[in-house]
Amino acid sequence: MQKNNISNSVIRRLPRYYRFLGELLNQGISKISSRELSEKMRLTASQIRQDLNCFGGFGQQGYGYNVAELRREVGHILGLDKQDKMILVGAGNLGRAITVHIDFAKYGYELAGIFDSNISLENIEISGIKIMHTNKLPEFCAEHKPSMAVLCIPKSGAKDMVKTLIELGVNAFWNFSHYDIHYDYPDAAVENVHLTDSLMTLSYAARSKQEYSPECAPEGDADITEE
Amino acid sequence: MQKNNISNSVIRRLPRYYRFLGELLNQGISKISSRELSEKMRLTASQIRQDLNCFGGFGQQGYGYNVAELRREVGHILGLDKQDKMILVGAGNLGRAITVHIDFAKYGYELAGIFDSNISLENIEISGIKIMHTNKLPEFCAEHKPSMAVLCIPKSGAKDMVKTLIELGVNAFWNFSHYDIHYDYPDAAVENVHLTDSLMTLSYAARSKQEYSPECAPEGDADITEE
DNA sequence: TAGATTGTTAATCGATTAACAATC
DNA sequence: TAGATTGTTAATCGATTAACAATC
């Protein structure tokens, strides 16, 4: 199904296609052309056809794409129709929010266990799952063989935790810490969520807009705002 | 200070520079060359010099970059040394986690108010801030003039909420909902955090690795894994 | 000064867009 | 069939890397 070497840019657009196709389906739209979809998604029809054709010819000349079928295909490419076990490590505010907020089953994962190194959290339930102490990880992983871990722990503890998890067979990480897993384990599947990086990017966008907005703009050349 | 039209690719690398420079500083390293930094960050020295030179010549030939000074400059470019008020809308699990987890002051923002449309949450305190009902927004914004809002609300309510906030003078959004703000307000500063998109991307990476891993690889050409 | 390393221009690479032939 | 729209190749655009002259 998947051809070799699909570029990261293409992969990162797939979830968005998947979402939009889901919405179209909810709206009862069963057929769509690349041009119509491009208008809804604000990208070019060309790009949509290129992207989809990395994985196969899902459309039909003169007709377009069947929404339900295309969504199923994209979901399949993303692996959402599989079923794997995963764990979450770090039951702080962020870990608890993700546990409650994300419906992992929709993405082909079963949240099988929650772990924290803080012994006082042991046996507390979140979303019906009891928090276990991290010293239970070897036993748990041997039994359930989770393939993915969500890391909601500080950077300081992350390096050792990842080492442990890799040894226990976990090879995919949804990483909310700032520890750079790929540096030490280039073969692991890693998706970093750097919330503060995102906030800083927004800060840049918001504040450069401030500078250039008409009310605040200084007289003369906007380039030379430096003192 | 900032030249025109810095590409988004460059901007998105700045927070990472900022983090790495902070670490170097913590380690007591006061001077670094683009080559040394490139090894630590796993990117090319050329790119580092190109990126930084979009904003000015922060280095010195034959010497390198002063870590403390460069960090200050990058922080300044990102606007982290400013101070603006902001609000958070949606005090569910995610909203509460972000309130507690993110130190907004570090990024030049003061979390001035938390809002929720659920009346039963009113006056509950998170991180010392009392949740207010969303009907208090007009009054609050008139008084405090927040420039940014964190949106931790479902997509269904997001469109109306953004319309309200835009009218109240908020023009930057850290958007955890799936509502596409830029579609309706192309001039707003928007940073989307699509957690489930990130999870799907990880799913793809994790599962295509599974397919190609030595233990599970089928015999013959790996390209033709389709039945 | 000589050595090192930046700032900056030129070359390369990859991703996006445009064009069009294939075909439903 | 004629019209529409895909799949796919070619052209363009932008981002990254390499090279080197400037200079500390």
PDB file of N, CA, C and O (backbone and C1' of nucleotides) in Angstrom, chain B residues 7 13 44 46-47 49-50 60-61, chain D residues 15-20 22-24:
ATOM      1  N   SER B   7      10.977  33.548   6.845  1.00  0.00           N
ATOM      2  CA  SER B   7      10.150  32.378   6.534  1.00  0.00           C
ATOM      3  C   SER B   7       9.727  31.655   7.799  1.00  0.00           C
ATOM      4  O   SER B   7      10.419  31.663   8.814  1.00  0.00           O
ATOM      5  N   ARG B  13      12.229  27.378  14.116  1.00  0.00           N
ATOM      6  CA  ARG B  13      13.453  26.870  14.735  1.00  0.00           C
ATOM      7  C   ARG B  13      13.920  27.735  15.909  1.00  0.00           C
ATOM      8  O   ARG B  13      14.692  27.289  16.747  1.00  0.00           O
ATOM      9  N   THR B  44      22.759  21.758  10.377  1.00  0.00           N
ATOM     10  CA  THR B  44      24.015  22.209   9.780  1.00  0.00           C
ATOM     11  C   THR B  44      24.426  23.578  10.311  1.00  0.00           C
ATOM     12  O   THR B  44      23.580  24.415  10.655  1.00  0.00           O
ATOM     13  N   SER B  46      25.732  25.835   8.620  1.00  0.00           N
ATOM     14  CA  SER B  46      25.259  26.760   7.607  1.00  0.00           C
ATOM     15  C   SER B  46      23.851  27.269   7.931  1.00  0.00           C
ATOM     16  O   SER B  46      23.584  28.467   7.854  1.00  0.00           O
ATOM     17  N   GLN B  47      22.998  26.352   8.301  1.00  0.00           N
ATOM     18  CA  GLN B  47      21.624  26.729   8.606  1.00  0.00           C
ATOM     19  C   GLN B  47      21.564  27.657   9.812  1.00  0.00           C
ATOM     20  O   GLN B  47      20.820  28.640   9.816  1.00  0.00           O
ATOM     21  N   ARG B  49      23.849  29.720  10.868  1.00  0.00           N
ATOM     22  CA  ARG B  49      24.319  31.058  10.496  1.00  0.00           C
ATOM     23  C   ARG B  49      23.290  31.786   9.629  1.00  0.00           C
ATOM     24  O   ARG B  49      23.017  32.980   9.841  1.00  0.00           O
ATOM     25  N   GLN B  50      22.695  31.049   8.680  1.00  0.00           N
ATOM     26  CA  GLN B  50      21.635  31.633   7.846  1.00  0.00           C
ATOM     27  C   GLN B  50      20.476  32.133   8.710  1.00  0.00           C
ATOM     28  O   GLN B  50      20.000  33.245   8.548  1.00  0.00           O
ATOM     29  N   GLN B  60      30.763  36.854  15.918  1.00  0.00           N
ATOM     30  CA  GLN B  60      32.001  37.588  15.674  1.00  0.00           C
ATOM     31  C   GLN B  60      32.948  36.647  14.911  1.00  0.00           C
ATOM     32  O   GLN B  60      33.204  35.521  15.360  1.00  0.00           O
ATOM     33  N   GLN B  61      33.435  37.122  13.761  1.00  0.00           N
ATOM     34  CA  GLN B  61      34.313  36.263  12.977  1.00  0.00           C
ATOM     35  C   GLN B  61      35.525  35.822  13.785  1.00  0.00           C
ATOM     36  O   GLN B  61      36.097  36.588  14.536  1.00  0.00           O
TER      37      GLN B  61
ATOM     38  P    DA D  15      10.833  29.144   2.228  1.00  0.00           P
ATOM     39  O5'  DA D  15      11.324  27.837   3.004  1.00  0.00           O
ATOM     40  C5'  DA D  15      11.133  26.544   2.456  1.00  0.00           C
ATOM     41  C4'  DA D  15      12.404  25.746   2.540  1.00  0.00           C
ATOM     42  C3'  DA D  15      13.354  26.149   3.671  1.00  0.00           C
ATOM     43  O3'  DA D  15      13.854  24.965   4.231  1.00  0.00           O
ATOM     44  C1'  DA D  15      14.510  26.147   1.644  1.00  0.00           C
ATOM     45  P    DT D  16      14.659  24.938   5.618  1.00  0.00           P
ATOM     46  O5'  DT D  16      15.964  24.104   5.245  1.00  0.00           O
ATOM     47  C5'  DT D  16      15.855  22.952   4.428  1.00  0.00           C
ATOM     48  C4'  DT D  16      17.191  22.705   3.757  1.00  0.00           C
ATOM     49  C3'  DT D  16      18.383  22.759   4.701  1.00  0.00           C
ATOM     50  O3'  DT D  16      19.024  21.499   4.600  1.00  0.00           O
ATOM     51  C1'  DT D  16      18.810  23.996   2.715  1.00  0.00           C
ATOM     52  P    DT D  17      20.300  21.114   5.472  1.00  0.00           P
ATOM     53  O5'  DT D  17      21.498  21.362   4.447  1.00  0.00           O
ATOM     54  C5'  DT D  17      21.491  20.689   3.198  1.00  0.00           C
ATOM     55  C4'  DT D  17      22.634  21.194   2.356  1.00  0.00           C
ATOM     56  C3'  DT D  17      23.985  21.186   3.075  1.00  0.00           C
ATOM     57  O3'  DT D  17      24.864  20.419   2.270  1.00  0.00           O
ATOM     58  C1'  DT D  17      23.581  23.285   2.017  1.00  0.00           C
ATOM     59  P    DA D  18      26.383  20.196   2.708  1.00  0.00           P
ATOM     60  O5'  DA D  18      27.156  21.172   1.710  1.00  0.00           O
ATOM     61  C5'  DA D  18      26.746  21.246   0.356  1.00  0.00           C
ATOM     62  C4'  DA D  18      27.603  22.252  -0.381  1.00  0.00           C
ATOM     63  C3'  DA D  18      29.064  22.281   0.067  1.00  0.00           C
ATOM     64  O3'  DA D  18      29.838  22.431  -1.109  1.00  0.00           O
ATOM     65  C1'  DA D  18      28.100  24.427   0.321  1.00  0.00           C
ATOM     66  P    DA D  19      31.444  22.504  -1.043  1.00  0.00           P
ATOM     67  O5'  DA D  19      31.696  24.060  -1.288  1.00  0.00           O
ATOM     68  C5'  DA D  19      31.075  24.701  -2.400  1.00  0.00           C
ATOM     69  C4'  DA D  19      31.506  26.158  -2.447  1.00  0.00           C
ATOM     70  C3'  DA D  19      32.974  26.381  -2.099  1.00  0.00           C
ATOM     71  O3'  DA D  19      33.491  27.372  -2.977  1.00  0.00           O
ATOM     72  C1'  DA D  19      31.615  27.626  -0.627  1.00  0.00           C
ATOM     73  P    DC D  20      35.050  27.616  -3.116  1.00  0.00           P
ATOM     74  O5'  DC D  20      35.191  29.097  -2.571  1.00  0.00           O
ATOM     75  C5'  DC D  20      34.298  30.128  -3.025  1.00  0.00           C
ATOM     76  C4'  DC D  20      34.381  31.301  -2.068  1.00  0.00           C
ATOM     77  C3'  DC D  20      35.801  31.575  -1.534  1.00  0.00           C
ATOM     78  O3'  DC D  20      36.018  32.966  -1.511  1.00  0.00           O
ATOM     79  C1'  DC D  20      34.303  31.445   0.221  1.00  0.00           C
ATOM     80  P    DA D  22      36.300  39.886  -0.044  1.00  0.00           P
ATOM     81  O5'  DA D  22      35.716  39.879   1.424  1.00  0.00           O
ATOM     82  C5'  DA D  22      34.375  40.337   1.650  1.00  0.00           C
ATOM     83  C4'  DA D  22      34.157  40.459   3.149  1.00  0.00           C
ATOM     84  C3'  DA D  22      35.062  41.489   3.841  1.00  0.00           C
ATOM     85  O3'  DA D  22      34.264  42.203   4.791  1.00  0.00           O
ATOM     86  C1'  DA D  22      35.392  39.367   4.831  1.00  0.00           C
ATOM     87  P    DT D  23      34.850  43.251   5.749  1.00  0.00           P
ATOM     88  O5'  DT D  23      35.318  42.379   6.993  1.00  0.00           O
ATOM     89  C5'  DT D  23      34.413  42.018   8.022  1.00  0.00           C
ATOM     90  C4'  DT D  23      35.202  41.379   9.131  1.00  0.00           C
ATOM     91  C3'  DT D  23      36.336  42.260   9.664  1.00  0.00           C
ATOM     92  O3'  DT D  23      36.337  42.230  11.083  1.00  0.00           O
ATOM     93  C1'  DT D  23      37.104  40.139   9.258  1.00  0.00           C
ATOM     94  P    DC D  24      35.544  43.353  11.918  1.00  0.00           P
ATOM     95  O5'  DC D  24      35.638  42.790  13.424  1.00  0.00           O
ATOM     96  C5'  DC D  24      34.961  41.578  13.758  1.00  0.00           C
ATOM     97  C4'  DC D  24      35.915  40.603  14.403  1.00  0.00           C
ATOM     98  C3'  DC D  24      36.873  41.243  15.391  1.00  0.00           C
ATOM     99  O3'  DC D  24      36.452  40.920  16.715  1.00  0.00           O
ATOM    100  C1'  DC D  24      37.920  39.544  14.040  1.00  0.00           C
TER     101       DC D  24
END
